[in-house]
CSV table of C-alpha atoms and ligand atoms in Angstrom, one decimal:
chain,number,residue,atom,x,y,z
H,1308,UNK,CA,64.9,124.2,131.5
H,1309,UNK,CA,68.1,123.6,132.9
H,1310,UNK,CA,68.6,120.0,132.0
H,1311,UNK,CA,71.4,120.5,129.4
H,1312,UNK,CA,74.8,121.0,131.2
H,1313,UNK,CA,77.3,122.1,128.5
H,1314,UNK,CA,80.9,121.9,129.5
H,1315,UNK,CA,82.7,123.1,126.6
H,1316,UNK,CA,81.4,125.8,124.3
H,1317,UNK,CA,82.6,127.7,121.3
H,1318,UNK,CA,81.0,131.1,120.8
H,1319,UNK,CA,81.4,132.7,117.5
H,1320,UNK,CA,80.8,136.4,117.5
H,1321,UNK,CA,80.2,138.0,114.1
H,1322,UNK,CA,81.4,141.4,113.1
H,1323,UNK,CA,77.8,142.8,113.2
H,1324,UNK,CA,77.6,141.8,116.8
H,1325,UNK,CA,81.1,143.2,117.7
H,1326,UNK,CA,80.4,146.5,116.1
H,1327,UNK,CA,76.7,146.8,117.0
H,1328,UNK,CA,76.0,147.6,113.3
H,1329,UNK,CA,78.4,150.6,113.5
H,1330,UNK,CA,81.9,151.1,112.1
H,1331,UNK,CA,84.2,150.2,115.0
H,1332,UNK,CA,84.2,147.7,117.8
H,1333,UNK,CA,81.4,148.5,120.2
H,1334,UNK,CA,82.7,147.9,123.6
H,1335,UNK,CA,79.5,147.9,125.5
H,1336,UNK,CA,78.2,144.9,123.6
H,1337,UNK,CA,81.6,143.2,123.9
H,1338,UNK,CA,81.5,143.7,127.6
H,1339,UNK,CA,78.1,142.3,127.8
H,1340,UNK,CA,79.3,139.2,126.2
H,1341,UNK,CA,82.2,138.9,128.3
H,1342,UNK,CA,80.1,139.2,131.4
H,1343,UNK,CA,78.2,136.2,130.4
H,1344,UNK,CA,81.4,134.3,129.4
H,1345,UNK,CA,82.8,135.3,132.9
H,1346,UNK,CA,79.7,133.8,134.6
H,1347,UNK,CA,80.1,130.5,132.8
H,1348,UNK,CA,83.8,130.4,133.4
H,1349,UNK,CA,83.1,130.9,137.0
H,1350,UNK,CA,80.8,127.9,137.0
H,1351,UNK,CA,83.6,125.8,135.4
H,1352,UNK,CA,82.3,125.8,131.8
H,1353,UNK,CA,85.1,126.0,129.3
H,1354,UNK,CA,84.6,128.9,126.9
H,1355,UNK,CA,86.2,129.5,123.6
H,1356,UNK,CA,85.7,132.6,121.7
H,1357,UNK,CA,85.9,132.7,118.0
H,1358,UNK,CA,85.9,136.5,117.1
H,1359,UNK,CA,85.6,138.2,113.8
H,1360,UNK,CA,86.0,142.0,113.2
H,1361,UNK,CA,89.7,142.1,112.7
H,1362,UNK,CA,89.4,143.9,109.3
H,1363,UNK,CA,86.6,146.2,110.6
H,1364,UNK,CA,88.7,147.1,113.6
H,1365,UNK,CA,91.8,147.7,111.4
H,1366,UNK,CA,89.8,150.0,109.2
H,1367,UNK,CA,88.6,152.0,112.2
H,1368,UNK,CA,92.0,152.2,113.8
H,1369,UNK,CA,93.5,153.7,110.6
H,1370,UNK,CA,90.6,156.0,110.4
H,1371,UNK,CA,89.1,154.5,107.2
H,1372,UNK,CA,92.0,155.1,104.8
H,1373,UNK,CA,91.0,155.0,101.0
H,1374,UNK,CA,92.7,151.7,100.1
H,1375,UNK,CA,92.4,149.9,96.8
H,1376,UNK,CA,90.5,146.7,97.7
H,1377,UNK,CA,93.3,144.1,97.1
H,1378,UNK,CA,94.6,141.3,99.1
H,1379,UNK,CA,97.6,143.0,100.5
H,1380,UNK,CA,95.5,145.9,101.8
H,1381,UNK,CA,93.1,143.4,103.5
H,1382,UNK,CA,96.0,141.8,105.1
H,1383,UNK,CA,97.3,145.2,106.3
H,1384,UNK,CA,93.9,146.0,107.8
H,1385,UNK,CA,93.7,142.5,109.4
H,1386,UNK,CA,97.3,142.9,110.9
H,1387,UNK,CA,96.3,146.2,112.5
H,1388,UNK,CA,92.9,145.2,113.4
H,1389,UNK,CA,93.7,141.7,115.0
H,1390,UNK,CA,96.0,143.4,117.6
H,1391,UNK,CA,93.3,146.0,118.4
H,1392,UNK,CA,90.8,143.2,118.7
H,1393,UNK,CA,92.8,141.2,120.9
H,1394,UNK,CA,93.7,144.2,123.1
H,1395,UNK,CA,90.0,144.9,123.5
H,1396,UNK,CA,89.0,141.4,124.5
H,1397,UNK,CA,92.0,141.3,126.8
H,1398,UNK,CA,91.0,144.5,128.6
H,1399,UNK,CA,87.3,143.3,129.0
H,1400,UNK,CA,88.2,139.8,130.2
H,1401,UNK,CA,90.6,141.5,132.5
H,1402,UNK,CA,87.8,143.1,134.4
H,1403,UNK,CA,86.7,139.6,135.6
H,1404,UNK,CA,90.3,138.6,136.2
H,1405,UNK,CA,90.3,136.1,133.3
H,1406,UNK,CA,93.3,135.7,131.0
H,1407,UNK,CA,92.8,135.3,127.3
H,1408,UNK,CA,95.2,133.8,124.6
H,1409,UNK,CA,95.2,134.5,120.8
H,1410,UNK,CA,95.1,131.4,118.4
H,1411,UNK,CA,95.1,132.2,114.7
H,1412,UNK,CA,94.2,129.3,112.4
H,1413,UNK,CA,94.0,128.6,108.7
H,1414,UNK,CA,92.6,125.7,106.9
H,1415,UNK,CA,95.9,124.0,106.9
H,1416,UNK,CA,95.7,123.6,110.6
H,1417,UNK,CA,92.7,121.5,110.1
H,1418,UNK,CA,93.6,119.6,106.9
H,1419,UNK,CA,97.1,118.5,107.9
H,1420,UNK,CA,96.8,115.9,110.6
H,1421,UNK,CA,100.1,116.8,112.3
H,1422,UNK,CA,99.1,120.5,112.4
H,1423,UNK,CA,95.5,119.5,113.6
H,1424,UNK,CA,97.0,117.6,116.5
H,1425,UNK,CA,99.3,120.6,117.1
H,1426,UNK,CA,96.5,123.1,117.1
H,1427,UNK,CA,94.3,120.9,119.4
H,1428,UNK,CA,97.2,120.5,121.8
H,1429,UNK,CA,97.6,124.3,122.0
H,1430,UNK,CA,93.9,124.8,122.5
H,1431,UNK,CA,93.8,122.2,125.1
H,1432,UNK,CA,96.7,123.7,127.2
H,1433,UNK,CA,95.0,127.1,127.2
H,1434,UNK,CA,91.7,125.5,128.3
H,1435,UNK,CA,93.3,123.3,130.8
H,1436,UNK,CA,95.0,126.4,132.4
H,1437,UNK,CA,91.6,128.2,132.5
H,1438,UNK,CA,92.7,130.7,129.9
H,1439,UNK,CA,90.1,131.7,127.3
H,1440,UNK,CA,91.2,131.1,123.7
H,1441,UNK,CA,90.2,133.9,121.4
H,1442,UNK,CA,90.4,132.5,117.9
H,1443,UNK,CA,90.3,134.0,114.5
H,1444,UNK,CA,91.5,133.1,111.0
H,1445,UNK,CA,95.1,134.3,110.4
H,1446,UNK,CA,93.8,136.9,107.8
H,1447,UNK,CA,97.1,138.8,107.8
H,1448,UNK,CA,99.0,135.8,106.3
H,1449,UNK,CA,96.5,133.4,104.9
H,1450,UNK,CA,96.0,133.5,101.2
H,1451,UNK,CA,92.8,132.6,99.6
H,1452,UNK,CA,93.8,128.9,98.8
H,1453,UNK,CA,94.5,128.1,102.4
H,1454,UNK,CA,91.8,130.1,104.0
H,1455,UNK,CA,88.6,128.8,105.5
H,1456,UNK,CA,87.3,132.1,104.5
H,1457,UNK,CA,84.5,132.8,107.0
H,1458,UNK,CA,84.3,132.5,110.6
H,1459,UNK,CA,81.0,130.5,110.7
H,1460,UNK,CA,82.8,127.5,109.1
H,1461,UNK,CA,86.0,128.4,111.0
H,1462,UNK,CA,84.2,128.1,114.3
H,1463,UNK,CA,82.5,124.8,113.3
H,1464,UNK,CA,86.0,123.4,112.6
H,1465,UNK,CA,87.1,124.8,115.9
H,1466,UNK,CA,84.3,123.2,117.7
H,1467,UNK,CA,85.2,119.9,116.1
H,1468,UNK,CA,88.9,120.4,116.9
H,1469,UNK,CA,88.2,121.0,120.6
H,1470,UNK,CA,85.2,118.5,120.8
H,1471,UNK,CA,82.9,121.3,122.0
H,1472,UNK,CA,79.4,120.2,123.1
H,1473,UNK,CA,77.9,123.5,122.1
H,1474,UNK,CA,78.6,125.9,119.2
H,1475,UNK,CA,76.7,129.3,119.5
H,1476,UNK,CA,76.7,131.5,116.5
H,1477,UNK,CA,76.1,134.9,117.6
H,1478,UNK,CA,74.7,137.2,114.8
H,1479,UNK,CA,72.4,140.2,114.2
H,1480,UNK,CA,69.4,137.9,113.4
H,1481,UNK,CA,67.5,136.1,116.1
H,1482,UNK,CA,67.9,132.8,114.2
H,1483,UNK,CA,66.6,131.1,111.0
H,1484,UNK,CA,63.2,132.2,109.8
H,1485,UNK,CA,60.7,130.6,107.5
H,1486,UNK,CA,60.8,133.8,105.4
H,1487,UNK,CA,62.4,137.4,105.5
H,1488,UNK,CA,61.1,138.8,108.8
H,1489,UNK,CA,61.8,142.3,107.4
H,1490,UNK,CA,59.3,142.0,104.6
H,1491,UNK,CA,57.1,139.2,105.4
H,1492,UNK,CA,54.9,139.6,108.5
H,1493,UNK,CA,54.1,135.9,108.6
H,1494,UNK,CA,57.8,135.0,108.9
H,1495,UNK,CA,58.3,132.8,111.9
H,1496,UNK,CA,61.5,131.7,113.8
H,1497,UNK,CA,62.4,128.1,113.4
H,1498,UNK,CA,63.2,126.9,116.8
H,1499,UNK,CA,64.7,123.7,116.0
H,1500,UNK,CA,66.2,122.1,113.0
H,1501,UNK,CA,66.7,118.2,112.9
H,1502,UNK,CA,67.4,117.9,109.2
H,1503,UNK,CA,69.3,120.2,107.0
H,1504,UNK,CA,67.9,119.5,103.5
H,1505,UNK,CA,67.8,121.3,100.2
H,1506,UNK,CA,64.6,123.2,101.1
H,1507,UNK,CA,66.3,124.6,104.1
H,1508,UNK,CA,69.4,125.4,102.2
H,1509,UNK,CA,67.5,127.1,99.4
H,1510,UNK,CA,65.6,129.1,101.9
H,1511,UNK,CA,68.8,130.2,103.3
H,1512,UNK,CA,70.4,131.0,100.0
H,1513,UNK,CA,67.3,132.8,98.5
H,1514,UNK,CA,67.6,136.5,99.5
H,1515,UNK,CA,64.1,137.1,98.4
H,1516,UNK,CA,62.6,134.5,100.7
H,1517,UNK,CA,64.4,136.1,103.6
H,1518,UNK,CA,66.8,133.8,105.0
H,1519,UNK,CA,69.3,135.2,102.5
H,1520,UNK,CA,70.4,137.7,105.1
H,1521,UNK,CA,74.1,137.6,104.7
H,1522,UNK,CA,75.7,134.7,106.1
H,1523,UNK,CA,72.9,132.2,106.7
H,1524,UNK,CA,74.3,130.0,104.0
H,1525,UNK,CA,77.6,129.7,105.9
H,1526,UNK,CA,75.9,129.4,109.2
H,1527,UNK,CA,73.9,126.4,107.9
H,1528,UNK,CA,77.2,124.8,106.5
H,1529,UNK,CA,78.8,125.3,110.0
H,1530,UNK,CA,75.8,124.0,111.8
H,1531,UNK,CA,75.9,120.8,109.7
H,1532,UNK,CA,79.6,120.2,110.1
H,1533,UNK,CA,79.3,120.7,113.9
H,1534,UNK,CA,76.2,118.7,114.6
H,1535,UNK,CA,77.6,115.8,112.6
H,1536,UNK,CA,80.7,115.9,114.9
H,1537,UNK,CA,78.5,115.6,117.9
H,1538,UNK,CA,78.1,119.4,118.8
H,1539,UNK,CA,74.8,121.0,119.4
H,1540,UNK,CA,74.5,124.3,117.5
H,1541,UNK,CA,72.5,127.5,118.3
H,1542,UNK,CA,72.2,130.5,116.0
H,1543,UNK,CA,70.9,133.4,118.0
H,1544,UNK,CA,71.0,137.3,118.2
H,1545,UNK,CA,74.1,138.6,119.9
H,1546,UNK,CA,72.1,141.4,121.5
H,1547,UNK,CA,69.3,139.1,123.0
H,1548,UNK,CA,69.4,139.5,126.7
H,1549,UNK,CA,71.6,136.9,128.5
H,1550,UNK,CA,71.8,134.9,125.2
H,1551,UNK,CA,74.9,133.0,126.1
H,1552,UNK,CA,73.6,132.1,129.5
H,1553,UNK,CA,70.2,131.1,128.2
H,1554,UNK,CA,71.5,129.1,125.2
H,1555,UNK,CA,74.1,127.3,127.6
H,1556,UNK,CA,71.2,126.4,129.9
H,1557,UNK,CA,69.3,124.8,127.0
H,1558,UNK,CA,66.6,127.4,127.0
H,1559,UNK,CA,64.7,128.1,123.9
H,1560,UNK,CA,66.6,130.9,122.2
H,1561,UNK,CA,67.2,131.3,118.5
H,1562,UNK,CA,67.4,128.3,116.3
H,1563,UNK,CA,68.8,125.0,117.7
H,1564,UNK,CA,70.4,122.2,115.8
H,1565,UNK,CA,70.7,119.2,118.0
H,1566,UNK,CA,73.8,117.2,117.5
H,1567,UNK,CA,73.3,113.9,115.7
H,1568,UNK,CA,73.2,110.9,118.0
H,1569,UNK,CA,76.7,109.6,118.0
H,1570,UNK,CA,79.6,112.0,118.4
H,1571,UNK,CA,82.4,111.0,116.3
H,1572,UNK,CA,85.7,109.7,117.9
H,1573,UNK,CA,88.7,112.0,117.5
H,1574,UNK,CA,90.1,110.5,114.3
H,1575,UNK,CA,86.8,110.4,112.5
H,1576,UNK,CA,86.2,114.1,113.5
H,1577,UNK,CA,89.3,114.9,111.7
H,1578,UNK,CA,88.3,112.9,108.6
H,1579,UNK,CA,84.9,114.7,108.6
H,1580,UNK,CA,86.1,118.3,109.3
H,1581,UNK,CA,89.6,118.2,107.8
H,1582,UNK,CA,90.6,117.7,104.2
H,1583,UNK,CA,88.2,118.3,101.4
H,1584,UNK,CA,87.3,115.1,99.4
H,1585,UNK,CA,89.5,114.7,96.3
H,1586,UNK,CA,87.3,112.2,94.5
H,1587,UNK,CA,84.0,110.3,94.5
H,1588,UNK,CA,83.8,106.4,94.6
H,1589,UNK,CA,80.4,105.5,93.4
H,1590,UNK,CA,79.2,102.2,94.9
H,1591,UNK,CA,76.5,99.7,94.0
H,1592,UNK,CA,73.4,99.0,96.2
H,1593,UNK,CA,74.8,96.0,98.0
H,1594,UNK,CA,78.0,97.9,98.9
H,1595,UNK,CA,75.9,100.9,100.0
H,1596,UNK,CA,73.8,98.6,102.2
H,1597,UNK,CA,76.9,96.9,103.6
H,1598,UNK,CA,78.4,100.2,104.7
H,1599,UNK,CA,75.3,102.0,106.0
H,1600,UNK,CA,73.4,99.0,107.6
H,1601,UNK,CA,76.2,96.6,108.5
H,1602,UNK,CA,79.0,98.9,109.3
H,1603,UNK,CA,81.3,97.2,106.8
H,1604,UNK,CA,84.4,98.4,105.0
H,1605,UNK,CA,84.2,99.3,101.4
H,1606,UNK,CA,85.8,96.6,99.2
H,1607,UNK,CA,86.9,97.0,95.5
H,1608,UNK,CA,84.1,94.7,94.4
H,1609,UNK,CA,81.5,97.3,95.2
H,1610,UNK,CA,83.0,100.3,93.4
H,1611,UNK,CA,81.3,101.0,90.1
H,1612,UNK,CA,82.7,104.4,89.1
H,1613,UNK,CA,85.4,106.9,90.0
H,1614,UNK,CA,85.9,110.6,89.6
H,1615,UNK,CA,88.6,112.9,90.7
H,1616,UNK,CA,92.3,112.3,91.1
H,1617,UNK,CA,93.4,111.2,94.4
H,1618,UNK,CA,96.3,109.4,96.1
H,1619,UNK,CA,96.4,106.8,98.8
H,1620,UNK,CA,95.4,108.4,102.2
H,1621,UNK,CA,93.4,111.3,100.6
H,1622,UNK,CA,89.8,111.9,101.7
H,1623,UNK,CA,87.2,110.7,99.3
H,1624,UNK,CA,83.3,110.8,99.1
H,1625,UNK,CA,81.5,107.4,98.9
H,1626,UNK,CA,78.3,107.9,97.0
H,1627,UNK,CA,75.4,105.7,95.9
H,1628,UNK,CA,74.2,105.1,92.4
H,1629,UNK,CA,72.0,108.3,92.7
H,1630,UNK,CA,75.3,110.2,93.5
H,1631,UNK,CA,74.2,111.0,97.1
H,1632,UNK,CA,77.0,111.1,99.5
H,1633,UNK,CA,76.9,108.2,102.0
H,1634,UNK,CA,80.2,108.5,103.7
H,1635,UNK,CA,83.5,110.1,103.7
H,1636,UNK,CA,86.7,108.4,104.3
H,1637,UNK,CA,90.4,107.9,103.7
H,1638,UNK,CA,91.1,105.9,100.6
H,1639,UNK,CA,93.7,103.2,100.8
H,1640,UNK,CA,94.5,103.0,97.0
H,1641,UNK,CA,95.2,105.9,94.6
H,1642,UNK,CA,92.8,106.6,91.8
H,1643,UNK,CA,95.0,105.0,89.0
H,1644,UNK,CA,95.3,101.8,91.1
H,1645,UNK,CA,91.6,101.8,91.9
H,1646,UNK,CA,90.9,102.0,88.3
H,1647,UNK,CA,92.6,98.6,87.9
H,1648,UNK,CA,91.0,96.9,90.8
H,1649,UNK,CA,87.4,98.3,91.0
H,1650,UNK,CA,84.7,95.7,90.5
H,1651,UNK,CA,86.9,92.9,91.3
H,1652,UNK,CA,87.4,90.5,94.3
H,1653,UNK,CA,89.9,91.7,96.9
H,1654,UNK,CA,91.9,88.4,96.4
H,1655,UNK,CA,92.8,89.7,92.9
H,1656,UNK,CA,94.3,93.0,94.1
H,1657,UNK,CA,97.8,91.7,94.2
H,1658,UNK,CA,97.7,89.9,90.9
H,1659,UNK,CA,96.4,93.2,89.2
H,1660,UNK,CA,98.7,95.7,90.9
H,1661,UNK,CA,101.6,93.7,91.8
H,1662,UNK,CA,101.2,94.8,95.5
H,1663,UNK,CA,98.5,95.2,97.9
H,1664,UNK,CA,97.5,97.5,100.8
H,1665,UNK,CA,95.1,95.1,102.0
H,1666,UNK,CA,91.5,93.9,101.0
H,1667,UNK,CA,89.6,97.3,101.7
H,1668,UNK,CA,89.3,100.4,99.6
H,1669,UNK,CA,88.0,102.4,102.6
H,1670,UNK,CA,88.3,100.8,106.0
H,1671,UNK,CA,85.4,101.3,108.2
H,1672,UNK,CA,87.5,102.8,110.9
H,1673,UNK,CA,88.7,105.5,108.3
H,1674,UNK,CA,85.1,106.2,107.3
H,1675,UNK,CA,82.4,108.7,108.5
H,1676,UNK,CA,78.9,107.6,107.7
H,1677,UNK,CA,76.5,110.4,106.8
H,1678,UNK,CA,73.3,108.7,107.7
H,1679,UNK,CA,71.1,111.7,108.1
V,2653,LIG,N1,88.2,136.7,109.9
V,2653,LIG,C1,87.4,138.0,109.5
V,2653,LIG,C2,87.9,139.2,110.4
V,2653,LIG,O1,88.3,138.9,111.5
V,2653,LIG,C3,85.9,137.7,109.6
V,2653,LIG,C4,85.5,136.6,108.8
V,2653,LIG,C5,84.0,136.4,109.0
V,2653,LIG,O2,83.3,137.3,109.8
V,2653,LIG,O3,83.3,135.5,108.6
V,2653,LIG,O4,87.6,140.3,110.0
């Protein structure tokens, strides 16, 4: 099948792929991936690499020093390893005459709208000049609070940031299985996932049932983020023959998560992938229907319950009476203000607060619906 023509792809390469299961970067594997990237690049496809293994490379470079496992030492290893990692990617891409550029991100670069746009500009400039961005988390400086924490989720945010049409998560497993292929002879590869539900999440999180191979949980989270933003996702084995070329051609390889039908516009992608929700607005059935079925904004009259502390402009979750997340959006009123106006008609806002920011609590242009 050659019907799908992806134009912009993010390829996330996990540590297990980059080291080939060993203790240091394994250049033959990396070269094999670079060869495929170069072929796509030659065809005009825009390739963005999200590379792990900074810490592993640092450890190897320093010959496995016995360091206490504290944050400063991890940062030290990342600082040494990141430059080694980049040097290796640069040498390998150079074989094909392709330039690379390093971009190190943290969660702040996604959460803060100004930094988000800044990161997007930097990546766009590289892509436009046919330079392959090689992205990692800024492990040498990022502290736990501002870290994304794993490169699966980082790559999904990256795919959202650059509006990629494919996110390819390369790992040491052929994809998602119905059970643990190492212990269950009946385990089958799941070729396509259209719904990420609790059953699937439980399967991924349950090590006994087999999908609990390290990292499947974060891969599912990443897949969900990206497909909702309009990006197809494939989880596949980094060592599978021509895996990048096959996934990009739309061939059946690994587990594919088709993007949800409507890709989000830029601002909505930021709302979805950026700041974590700071509160929950529970709405009645009428408001839930108006939002989901008629594309309406949320008015104070429909809000029945609040939780969390949030300010005007923060991201909040809109939930139904069963506390299922229906939408996510930017809230126009702070939590203390909303306490005073929830349940009441919009015309009464000014009278109750002494000011008004308009009739809606979450405007539909500021809201991402989670319809699936
Ligand atoms: N950023 C980490 C590193 O480069 C990897 C995190 C991950 O693999 O999820 O070592």
